[in-house]
XYZ file of C-alpha atoms in Angstrom:
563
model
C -172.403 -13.852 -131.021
C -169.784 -11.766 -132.478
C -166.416 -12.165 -130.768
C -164.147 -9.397 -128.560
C -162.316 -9.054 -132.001
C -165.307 -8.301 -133.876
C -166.424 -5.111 -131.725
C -162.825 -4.295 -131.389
C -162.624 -3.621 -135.362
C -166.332 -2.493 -135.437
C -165.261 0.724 -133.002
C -162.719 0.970 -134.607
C -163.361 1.326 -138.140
C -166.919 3.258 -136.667
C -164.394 5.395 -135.481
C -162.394 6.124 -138.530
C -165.609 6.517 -141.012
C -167.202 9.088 -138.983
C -167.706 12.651 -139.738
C -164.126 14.607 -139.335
C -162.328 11.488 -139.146
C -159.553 10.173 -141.315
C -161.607 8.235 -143.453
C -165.060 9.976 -143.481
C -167.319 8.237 -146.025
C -170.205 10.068 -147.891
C -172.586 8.758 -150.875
C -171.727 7.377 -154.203
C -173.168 5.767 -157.551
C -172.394 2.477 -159.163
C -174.507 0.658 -161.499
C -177.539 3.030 -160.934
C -177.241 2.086 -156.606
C -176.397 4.480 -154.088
C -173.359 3.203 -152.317
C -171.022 4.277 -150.068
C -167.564 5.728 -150.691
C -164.301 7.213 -148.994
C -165.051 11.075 -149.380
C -160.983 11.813 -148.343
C -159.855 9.552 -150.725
C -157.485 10.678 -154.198
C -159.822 11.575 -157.337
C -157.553 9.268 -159.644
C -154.553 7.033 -158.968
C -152.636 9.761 -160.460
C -153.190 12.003 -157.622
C -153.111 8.940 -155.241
C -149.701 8.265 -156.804
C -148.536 12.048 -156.107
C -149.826 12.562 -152.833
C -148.637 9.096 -151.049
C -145.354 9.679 -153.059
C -144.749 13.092 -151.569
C -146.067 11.990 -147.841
C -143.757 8.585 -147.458
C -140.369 10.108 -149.919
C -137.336 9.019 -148.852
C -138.779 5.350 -147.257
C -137.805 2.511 -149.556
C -140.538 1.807 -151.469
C -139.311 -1.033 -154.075
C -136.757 -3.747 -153.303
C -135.674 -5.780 -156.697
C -132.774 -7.517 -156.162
C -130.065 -5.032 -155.075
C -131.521 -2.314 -156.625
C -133.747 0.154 -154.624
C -135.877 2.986 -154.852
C -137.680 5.321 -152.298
C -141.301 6.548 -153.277
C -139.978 9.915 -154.584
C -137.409 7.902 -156.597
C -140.312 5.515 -158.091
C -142.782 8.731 -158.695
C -139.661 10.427 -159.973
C -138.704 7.690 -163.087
C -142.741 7.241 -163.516
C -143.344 10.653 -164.166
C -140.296 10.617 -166.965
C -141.706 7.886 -168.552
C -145.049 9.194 -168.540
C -143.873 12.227 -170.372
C -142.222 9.767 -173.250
C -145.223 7.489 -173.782
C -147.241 10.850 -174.671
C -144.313 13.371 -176.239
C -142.995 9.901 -177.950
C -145.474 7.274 -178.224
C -148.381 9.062 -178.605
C -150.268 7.448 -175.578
C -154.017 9.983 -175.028
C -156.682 9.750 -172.710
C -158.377 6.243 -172.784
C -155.664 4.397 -174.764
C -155.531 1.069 -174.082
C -152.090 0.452 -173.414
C -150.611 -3.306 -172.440
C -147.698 -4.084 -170.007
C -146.770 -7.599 -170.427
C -143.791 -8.470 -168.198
C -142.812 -10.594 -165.163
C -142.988 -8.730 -161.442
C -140.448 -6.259 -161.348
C -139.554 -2.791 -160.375
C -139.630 -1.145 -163.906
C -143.517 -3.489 -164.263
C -144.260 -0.851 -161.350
C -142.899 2.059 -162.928
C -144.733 1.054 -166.521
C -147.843 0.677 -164.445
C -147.674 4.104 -162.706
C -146.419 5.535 -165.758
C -149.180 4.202 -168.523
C -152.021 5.595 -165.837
C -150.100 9.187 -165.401
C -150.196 9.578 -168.855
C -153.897 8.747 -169.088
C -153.780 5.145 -170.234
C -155.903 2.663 -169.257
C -153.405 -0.246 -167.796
C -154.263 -3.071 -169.942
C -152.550 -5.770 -167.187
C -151.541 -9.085 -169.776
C -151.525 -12.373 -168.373
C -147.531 -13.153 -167.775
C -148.363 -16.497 -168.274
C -150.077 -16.334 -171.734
C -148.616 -18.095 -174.091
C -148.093 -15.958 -177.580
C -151.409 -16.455 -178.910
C -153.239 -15.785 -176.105
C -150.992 -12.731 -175.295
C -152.151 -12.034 -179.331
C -156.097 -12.836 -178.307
C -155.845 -10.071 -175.096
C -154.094 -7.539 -177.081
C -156.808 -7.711 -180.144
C -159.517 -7.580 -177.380
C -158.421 -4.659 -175.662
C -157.539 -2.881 -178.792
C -154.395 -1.451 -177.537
C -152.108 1.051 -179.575
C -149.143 0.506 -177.561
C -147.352 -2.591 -175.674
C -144.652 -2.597 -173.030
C -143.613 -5.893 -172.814
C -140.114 -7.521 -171.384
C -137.637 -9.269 -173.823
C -139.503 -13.013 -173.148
C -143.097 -12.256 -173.750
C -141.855 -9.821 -176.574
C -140.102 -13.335 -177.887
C -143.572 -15.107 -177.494
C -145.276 -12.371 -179.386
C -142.709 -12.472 -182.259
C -144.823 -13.730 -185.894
C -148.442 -13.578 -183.658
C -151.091 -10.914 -185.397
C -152.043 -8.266 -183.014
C -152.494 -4.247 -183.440
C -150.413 -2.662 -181.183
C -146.931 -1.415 -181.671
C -144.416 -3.411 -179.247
C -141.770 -1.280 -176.803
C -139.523 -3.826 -175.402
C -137.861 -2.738 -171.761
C -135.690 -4.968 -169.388
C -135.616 -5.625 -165.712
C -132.666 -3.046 -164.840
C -131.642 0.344 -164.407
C -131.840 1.423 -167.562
C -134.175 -1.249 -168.908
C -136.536 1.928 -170.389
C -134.108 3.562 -172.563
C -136.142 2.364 -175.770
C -139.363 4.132 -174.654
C -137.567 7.328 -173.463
C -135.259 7.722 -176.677
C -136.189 10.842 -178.538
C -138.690 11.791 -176.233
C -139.644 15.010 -174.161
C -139.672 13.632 -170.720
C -141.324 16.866 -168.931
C -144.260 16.869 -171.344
C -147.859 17.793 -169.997
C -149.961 14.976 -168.922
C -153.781 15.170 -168.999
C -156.022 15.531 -166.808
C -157.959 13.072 -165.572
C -161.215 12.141 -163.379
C -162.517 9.654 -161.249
C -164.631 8.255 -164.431
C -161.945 7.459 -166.961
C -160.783 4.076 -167.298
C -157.946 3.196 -165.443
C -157.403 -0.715 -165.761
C -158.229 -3.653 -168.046
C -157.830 -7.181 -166.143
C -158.521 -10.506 -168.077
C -160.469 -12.915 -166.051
C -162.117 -16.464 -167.701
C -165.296 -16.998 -166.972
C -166.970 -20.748 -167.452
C -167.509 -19.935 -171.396
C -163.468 -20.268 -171.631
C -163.432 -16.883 -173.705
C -161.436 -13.940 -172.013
C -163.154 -10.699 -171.263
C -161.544 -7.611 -170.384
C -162.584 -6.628 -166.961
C -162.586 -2.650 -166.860
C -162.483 -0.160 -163.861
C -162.317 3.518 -163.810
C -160.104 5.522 -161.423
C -163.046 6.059 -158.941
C -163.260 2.170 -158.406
C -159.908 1.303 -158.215
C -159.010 4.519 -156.021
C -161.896 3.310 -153.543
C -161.164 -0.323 -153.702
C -157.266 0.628 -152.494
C -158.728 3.091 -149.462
C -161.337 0.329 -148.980
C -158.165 -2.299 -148.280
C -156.206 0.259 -146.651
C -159.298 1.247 -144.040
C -159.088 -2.653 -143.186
C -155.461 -2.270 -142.541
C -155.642 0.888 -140.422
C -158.674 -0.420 -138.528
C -156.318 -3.377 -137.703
C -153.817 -1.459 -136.586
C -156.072 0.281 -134.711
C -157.120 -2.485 -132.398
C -153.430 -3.876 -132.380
C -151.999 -0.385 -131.015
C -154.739 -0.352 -128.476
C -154.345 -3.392 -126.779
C -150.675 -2.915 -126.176
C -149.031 -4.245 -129.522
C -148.375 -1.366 -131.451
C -146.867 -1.974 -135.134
C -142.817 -1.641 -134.954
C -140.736 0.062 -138.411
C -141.832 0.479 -141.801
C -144.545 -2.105 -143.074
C -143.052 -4.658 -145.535
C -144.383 -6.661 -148.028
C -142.995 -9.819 -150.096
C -144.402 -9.641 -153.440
C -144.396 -12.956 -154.762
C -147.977 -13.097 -156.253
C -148.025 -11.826 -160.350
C -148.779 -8.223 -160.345
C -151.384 -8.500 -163.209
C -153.809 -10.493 -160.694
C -156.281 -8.553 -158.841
C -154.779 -9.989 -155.580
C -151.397 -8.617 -156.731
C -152.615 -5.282 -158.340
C -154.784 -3.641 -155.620
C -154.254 -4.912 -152.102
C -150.815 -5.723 -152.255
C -149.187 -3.224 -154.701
C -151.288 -0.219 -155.129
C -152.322 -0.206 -151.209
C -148.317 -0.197 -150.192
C -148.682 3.515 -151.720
C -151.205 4.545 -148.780
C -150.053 2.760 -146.109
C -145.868 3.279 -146.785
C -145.121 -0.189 -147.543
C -141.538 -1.382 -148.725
C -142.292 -3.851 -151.946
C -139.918 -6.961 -152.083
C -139.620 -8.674 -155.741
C -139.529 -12.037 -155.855
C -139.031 -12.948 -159.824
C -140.609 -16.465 -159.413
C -141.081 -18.413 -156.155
C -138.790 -20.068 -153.863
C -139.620 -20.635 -150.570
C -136.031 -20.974 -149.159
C -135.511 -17.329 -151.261
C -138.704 -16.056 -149.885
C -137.304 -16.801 -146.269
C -134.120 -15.354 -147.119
C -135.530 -12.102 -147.534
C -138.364 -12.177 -145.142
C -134.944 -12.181 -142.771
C -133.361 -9.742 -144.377
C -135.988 -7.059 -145.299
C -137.592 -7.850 -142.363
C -141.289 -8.570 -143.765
C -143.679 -8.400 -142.387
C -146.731 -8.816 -144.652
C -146.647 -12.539 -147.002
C -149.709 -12.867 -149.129
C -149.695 -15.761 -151.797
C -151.983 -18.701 -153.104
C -152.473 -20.982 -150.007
C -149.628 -23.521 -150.811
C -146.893 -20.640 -150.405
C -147.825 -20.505 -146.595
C -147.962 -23.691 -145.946
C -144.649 -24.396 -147.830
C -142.795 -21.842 -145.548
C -144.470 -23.024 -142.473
C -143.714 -26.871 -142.836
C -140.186 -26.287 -144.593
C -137.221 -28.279 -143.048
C -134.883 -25.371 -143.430
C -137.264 -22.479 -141.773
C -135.365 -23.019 -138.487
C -132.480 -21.283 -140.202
C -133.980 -17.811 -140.809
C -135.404 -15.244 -138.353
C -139.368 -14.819 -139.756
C -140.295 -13.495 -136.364
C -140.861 -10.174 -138.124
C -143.303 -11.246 -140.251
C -147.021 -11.485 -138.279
C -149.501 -11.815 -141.182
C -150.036 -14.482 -143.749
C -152.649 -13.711 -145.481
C -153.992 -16.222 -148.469
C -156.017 -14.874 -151.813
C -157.043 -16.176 -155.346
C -157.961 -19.595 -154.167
C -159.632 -21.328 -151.308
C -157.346 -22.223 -148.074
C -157.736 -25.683 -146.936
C -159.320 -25.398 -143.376
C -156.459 -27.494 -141.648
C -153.987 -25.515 -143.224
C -154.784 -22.579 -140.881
C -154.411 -23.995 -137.720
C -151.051 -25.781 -138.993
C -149.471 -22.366 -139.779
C -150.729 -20.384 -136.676
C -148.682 -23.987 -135.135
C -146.198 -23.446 -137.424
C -144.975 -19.884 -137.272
C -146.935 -18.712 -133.869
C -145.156 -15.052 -134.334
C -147.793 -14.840 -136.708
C -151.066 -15.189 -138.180
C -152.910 -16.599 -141.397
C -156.112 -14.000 -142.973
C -157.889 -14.702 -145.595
C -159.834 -12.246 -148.195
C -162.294 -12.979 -150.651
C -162.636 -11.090 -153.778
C -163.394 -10.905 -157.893
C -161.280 -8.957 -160.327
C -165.111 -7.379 -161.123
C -164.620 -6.317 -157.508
C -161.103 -4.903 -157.567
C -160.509 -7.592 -155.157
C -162.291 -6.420 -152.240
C -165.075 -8.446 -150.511
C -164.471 -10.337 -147.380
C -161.431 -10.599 -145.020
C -161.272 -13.284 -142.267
C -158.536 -11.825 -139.208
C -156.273 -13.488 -136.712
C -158.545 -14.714 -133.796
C -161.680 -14.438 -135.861
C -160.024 -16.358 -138.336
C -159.003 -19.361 -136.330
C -162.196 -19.409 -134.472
C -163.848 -19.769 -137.781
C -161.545 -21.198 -140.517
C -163.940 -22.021 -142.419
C -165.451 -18.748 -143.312
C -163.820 -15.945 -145.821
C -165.191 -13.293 -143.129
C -167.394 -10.616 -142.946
C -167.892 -7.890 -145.407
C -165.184 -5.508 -146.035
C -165.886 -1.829 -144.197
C -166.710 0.750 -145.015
C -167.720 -0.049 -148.176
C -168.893 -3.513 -148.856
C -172.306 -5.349 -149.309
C -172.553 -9.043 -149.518
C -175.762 -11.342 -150.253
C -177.300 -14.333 -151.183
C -179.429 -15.036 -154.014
C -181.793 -17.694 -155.192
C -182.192 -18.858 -158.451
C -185.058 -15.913 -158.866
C -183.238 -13.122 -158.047
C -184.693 -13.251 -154.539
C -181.903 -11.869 -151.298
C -181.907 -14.719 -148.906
C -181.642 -14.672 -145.144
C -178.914 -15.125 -143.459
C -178.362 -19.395 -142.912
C -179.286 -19.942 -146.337
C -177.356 -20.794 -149.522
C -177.576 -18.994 -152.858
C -175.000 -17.297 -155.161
C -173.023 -15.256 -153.715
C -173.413 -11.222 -154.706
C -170.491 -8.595 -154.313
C -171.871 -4.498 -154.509
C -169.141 -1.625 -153.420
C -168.311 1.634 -155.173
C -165.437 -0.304 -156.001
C -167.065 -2.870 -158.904
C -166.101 -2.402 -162.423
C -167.539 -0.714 -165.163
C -167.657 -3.596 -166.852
C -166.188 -6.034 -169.634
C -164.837 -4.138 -172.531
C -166.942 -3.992 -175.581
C -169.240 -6.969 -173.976
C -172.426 -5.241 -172.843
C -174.293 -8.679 -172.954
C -171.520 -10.157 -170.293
C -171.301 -7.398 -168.257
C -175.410 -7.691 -167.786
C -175.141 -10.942 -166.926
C -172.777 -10.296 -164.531
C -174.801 -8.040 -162.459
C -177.808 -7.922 -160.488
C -180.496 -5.668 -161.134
C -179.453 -4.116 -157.662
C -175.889 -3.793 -158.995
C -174.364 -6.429 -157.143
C -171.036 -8.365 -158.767
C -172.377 -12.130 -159.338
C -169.871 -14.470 -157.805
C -170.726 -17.429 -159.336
C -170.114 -19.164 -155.676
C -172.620 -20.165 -153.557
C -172.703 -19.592 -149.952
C -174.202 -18.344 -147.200
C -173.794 -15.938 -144.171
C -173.825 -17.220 -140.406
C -175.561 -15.325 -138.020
C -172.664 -13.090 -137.290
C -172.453 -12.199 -140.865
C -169.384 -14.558 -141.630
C -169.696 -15.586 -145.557
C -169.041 -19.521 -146.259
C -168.522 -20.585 -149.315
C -169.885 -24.380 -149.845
C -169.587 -24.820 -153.889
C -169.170 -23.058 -157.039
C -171.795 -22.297 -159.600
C -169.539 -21.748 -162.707
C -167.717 -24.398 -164.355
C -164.725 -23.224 -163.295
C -161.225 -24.782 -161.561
C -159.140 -22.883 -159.675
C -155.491 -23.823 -159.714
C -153.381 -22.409 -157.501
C -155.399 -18.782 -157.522
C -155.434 -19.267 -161.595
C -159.156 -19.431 -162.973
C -159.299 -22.064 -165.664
C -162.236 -22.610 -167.922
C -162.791 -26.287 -169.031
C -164.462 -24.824 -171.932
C -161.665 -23.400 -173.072
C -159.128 -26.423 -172.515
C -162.060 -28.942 -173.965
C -161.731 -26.172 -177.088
C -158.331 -27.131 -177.389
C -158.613 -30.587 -177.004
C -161.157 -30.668 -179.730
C -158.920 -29.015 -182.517
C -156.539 -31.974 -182.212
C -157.620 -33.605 -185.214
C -157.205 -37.396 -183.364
C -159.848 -36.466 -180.797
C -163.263 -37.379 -181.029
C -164.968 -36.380 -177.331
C -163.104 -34.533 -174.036
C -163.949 -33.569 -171.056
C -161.840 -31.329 -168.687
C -162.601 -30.941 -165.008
C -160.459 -30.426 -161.389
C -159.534 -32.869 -159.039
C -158.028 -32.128 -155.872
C -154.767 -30.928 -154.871
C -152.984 -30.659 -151.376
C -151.055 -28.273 -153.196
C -152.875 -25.884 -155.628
C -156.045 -26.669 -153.964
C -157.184 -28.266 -157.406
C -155.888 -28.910 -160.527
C -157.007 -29.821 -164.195
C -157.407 -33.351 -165.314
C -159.283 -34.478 -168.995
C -160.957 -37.559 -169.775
C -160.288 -37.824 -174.185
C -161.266 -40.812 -176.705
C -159.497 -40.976 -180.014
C -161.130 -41.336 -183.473
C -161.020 -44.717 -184.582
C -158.127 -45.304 -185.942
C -156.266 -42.387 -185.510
C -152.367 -43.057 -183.732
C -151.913 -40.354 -180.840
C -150.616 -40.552 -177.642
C -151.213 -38.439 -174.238
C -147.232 -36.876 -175.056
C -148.686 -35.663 -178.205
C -151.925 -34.275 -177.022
C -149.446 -32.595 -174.144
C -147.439 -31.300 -176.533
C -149.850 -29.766 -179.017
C -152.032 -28.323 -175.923
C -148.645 -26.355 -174.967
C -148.317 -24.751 -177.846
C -152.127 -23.497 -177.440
C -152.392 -22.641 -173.747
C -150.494 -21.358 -170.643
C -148.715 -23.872 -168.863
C -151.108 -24.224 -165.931
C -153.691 -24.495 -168.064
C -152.896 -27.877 -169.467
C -154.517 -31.303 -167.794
C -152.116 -32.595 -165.425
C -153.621 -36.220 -166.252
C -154.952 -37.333 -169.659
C -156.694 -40.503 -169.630
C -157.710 -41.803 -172.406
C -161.391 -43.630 -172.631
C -161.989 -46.504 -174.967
C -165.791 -45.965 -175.397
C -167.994 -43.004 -175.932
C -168.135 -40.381 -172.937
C -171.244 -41.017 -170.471
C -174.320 -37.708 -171.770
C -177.196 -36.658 -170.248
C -180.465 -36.517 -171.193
C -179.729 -33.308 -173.140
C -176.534 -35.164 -174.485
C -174.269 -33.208 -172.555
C -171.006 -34.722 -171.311
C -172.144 -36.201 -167.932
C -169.211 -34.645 -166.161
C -170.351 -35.165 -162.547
C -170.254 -39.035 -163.398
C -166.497 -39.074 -164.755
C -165.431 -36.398 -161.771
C -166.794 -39.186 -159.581
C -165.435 -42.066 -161.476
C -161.985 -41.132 -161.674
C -162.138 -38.940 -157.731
C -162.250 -42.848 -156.492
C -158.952 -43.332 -156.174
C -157.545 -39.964 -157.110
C -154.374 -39.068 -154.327
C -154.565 -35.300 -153.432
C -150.873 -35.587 -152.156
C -150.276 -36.600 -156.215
C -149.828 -33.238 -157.662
């Protein structure tokens, strides 16, 4: 039966969707399917950009350090920079254009400014190592690339297409992209069907593909998170507990991550949230500022909660202002939720389930519900999500059974640039997003998710291919056979591990298969163990790496508390 909570949010958001109201929805098209869609919602982020910007002004809208700007400020220094990327840089309609850079304020302002001017965000991996920053920009093609001083330093001798414009973290970090430039210049305009953002997601071939949305998808997908949020707040303000000051948010998540990108960033411009940099985590920092910002809102990979909540030094700050933390990018253990509501009882953990292909939306798991159920990721995001199962045929399945798990919205990508084969794969012929999970939904449509169907590990919200690490392994001229697969982690929920043997003969240790691998792959990419097998790798019948068998020989004994 659904709970008290459930027909709470129901009305509410019935309430909100409905002819006249603030979030009326009408009809439409993705992938060929008639969907639903926020009919009062901004054509283009542009125009979502302008009209938020105007509505909240003078609130503080980005906190970096001790440097802050309002939402007129922030719209303000985009729109200048906008101007310069097309008077000076030549940026038109469609161009691909990168921003490779740690969370900041200015990665904000490049962001707004690249999509003003009628680029289509092309959001780098911070991470990436140089040749893998290289391997994105080739893929996306892009002309331009506004990267900070240390990626710039990674990217220094690698081949790639694009002219590089270097900016720092400060005040005047963007005087090398304005210089010479007219900064009132016209922009273009735009519509909900150009391409607004290129993500990079790895799927279980190892290869990157460029995930690409249009303004219409993205737009929705942010009205589709903030109609959650309101709906919320409905229900909160109803029963007595109105919200109290300005929203706040602690952005400690990388902003070139779904997670980061659309419900946390691009959703503070509906809903009038303050943004709070963190430049790389620390939980004592990140309670230092909850205090002192007065946050309200923490959203991070699972192991960020639970650090805060079972820190010795959390006694020392004042978090009572902050009453949601949520979890995204990677499964939360199930214990770990009622040890945080235990925890930090001024607050609550959600959860929300989501793709990059999906702009992030999907399923969100709330407060009561979510305790109740810990288990679950939640029901389908309204107004404007559908989930189901599938069998191996293609078939829907009924609620109680398990299949692959399928995403459709208004807010799903176009697709993977220049990959028409991928992108079909990706799809159903009813246009919904393939997970790759498998699940099923409970009789109050709650979605579990019991498994994955891709090869894939998931470290700490990062997607890593064993493909693509095997790949690696493999070019080490001393190896003979690999095999790369996840263990589990307390901590990052799983992590990489790789099972090698050497050629005969050949001298190489696990230090110099580390090293090499770090010189070829982003840091959380590379196998946290290497063992090293003395006889050839188990295969099955079709000669395949039996990695099922290894997983299970080397999970017998394996401490999650390890790493």
């Amino acid at each position: 039966m659904p709970s008290e909570l459930d027909a709470a949010l129901n009305s509410a958001i019935d309430r909100l969707t409905a002819p006249g109201g603030p979030l009326e929805t009408a009809r439409g098209e993705r992938h060929g399917q008639a969907v639903p869609l926020i009919a009062t919602a901004p054509p283009t982020l542009p125009a979502l950009f302008a009209r938020f910007c105007a509505e909240h002004g003078d609130k503080d809208f980005l906190v970096d350090g001790e440097r802050r700007l309002t939402f007129a400020a922030a719209h303000a220094g985009a729109r200048r920079l906008a101007g310069a990327l097309v008077s000076a840089h030549g940026v038109k309609r469609g161009d691909r254009v990168g921003i490779a850079a740690r969370n900041s304020a200015n990665w904000v302002l490049a962001q707004m400014a690249v999509l003003m001017a009628g680029g289509c965000a092309t959001l780098l991996n911070g991470w990436w190592v140089g040749e893998e920053l290289a391997e994105g920009i080739a893929l996306a093609g892009c002309k331009l690339v506004l990267a900070d001083a240390p990626r710039a330093e990674r990217l220094a001798g690698q081949p790639h297409p694009a002219r590089l414009v270097v900016f720092g973290h400060e005040n005047d970090g963007f005087d090398a992209l304005l210089a010479g430039a007219d900064e009132n210049a016209a922009l273009p305009e735009l519509d909900g069907g150009d391409l607004a953002t290129m993500l990079f997601t790895s799927g279980s071939t190892g290869k990157s593909k460029g995930a690409c949305s249009d303004h219409l998808g993205v737009v929705q997908a942010v009205m589709n998170y903030a109609a959650q949020t309101l709906m919320v707040l409905t229900v909160k303000t109803e029963q007595g507990d109105p919200p109290v000051g300005q929203p706040c948010a602690l952005v400690n998540v990388p902003l070139f991550h779904v997670t980061g990108e659309v419900p946390l960033y691009l959703q503070s411009f509906v809903i009038g949230r303050k943004l709070v940099m963190m430049a790389k985590w620390d939980p004592v920092e990140a309670m230092r500022l909850i205090e002192r910002e007065k946050v309200t809102y923490f959203v991070g990979v699972p192991l960020m909660s639970m650090a805060l909540a079972e820190h010795p030094r959390r006694h020392e700050f004042d978090l009572t202002s902050c009453v949601t933390f949520a979890a995204g990018g990677a499964p939360r253990p199930v214990d770990h939720v009622a040890r945080i509501r235990a925890a930090l009882p001024h607050g609550f953990p959600v959860l929300g389930y989501g793709l990059t292909e999906t702009n992030a939306v999907g399923c969100g798991n709330f407060n009561e519900n979510y305790l109740a159920k810990p288990g679950s990721t939640g029901p389908a995001s309204r107004p404007l999500v559908e989930i189901a199962a599938f069998d191996e045929a293609g078939r829907r399945l009924p609620r109680g059974e398990t299949g692959e798990i399928g995403i459709r919205s208004i807010c799903n990508f176009v697709g993977y640039w220049n990959d028409p084969e991928a992108t079909a794969a990706a799809l159903t012929p009813e246009g919904f997003v393939r997970t790759g999970d498998l699940g099923y939904l409970d009789p109050d449509g709650y979605l579990f998710i019991v498994d994955r169907k891709k090869d894939l590990i998931i470290r700490g919200g990062e997607n890593i291919a064993s493909l693509e690490v095997e790949a690696a392994l493999y070019a080490h001229p001393a190896v003979t056979e690999a095999s790369v697969f996840g263990l589990p982690s307390r901590t990052y929920g799983e992590v990489p591990v790789a099972v090698w043997l050497a050629r005969p003969g050949a001298a190489v240790t696990e230090e110099d298969l580390r090293a090499f691998l770090a010189e070829h792959l982003a840091a959380f990419k590379v196998p946290v163990w290497l063992w090293r097998e003395t006889g050839a790798l188990p295969r099955l019948g079709t000669e395949k790496v039996d990695k099922r068998a290894l997983r299970e020989r080397y999970l017998e004994g394996w401490d999650p508390d390890a790493v």
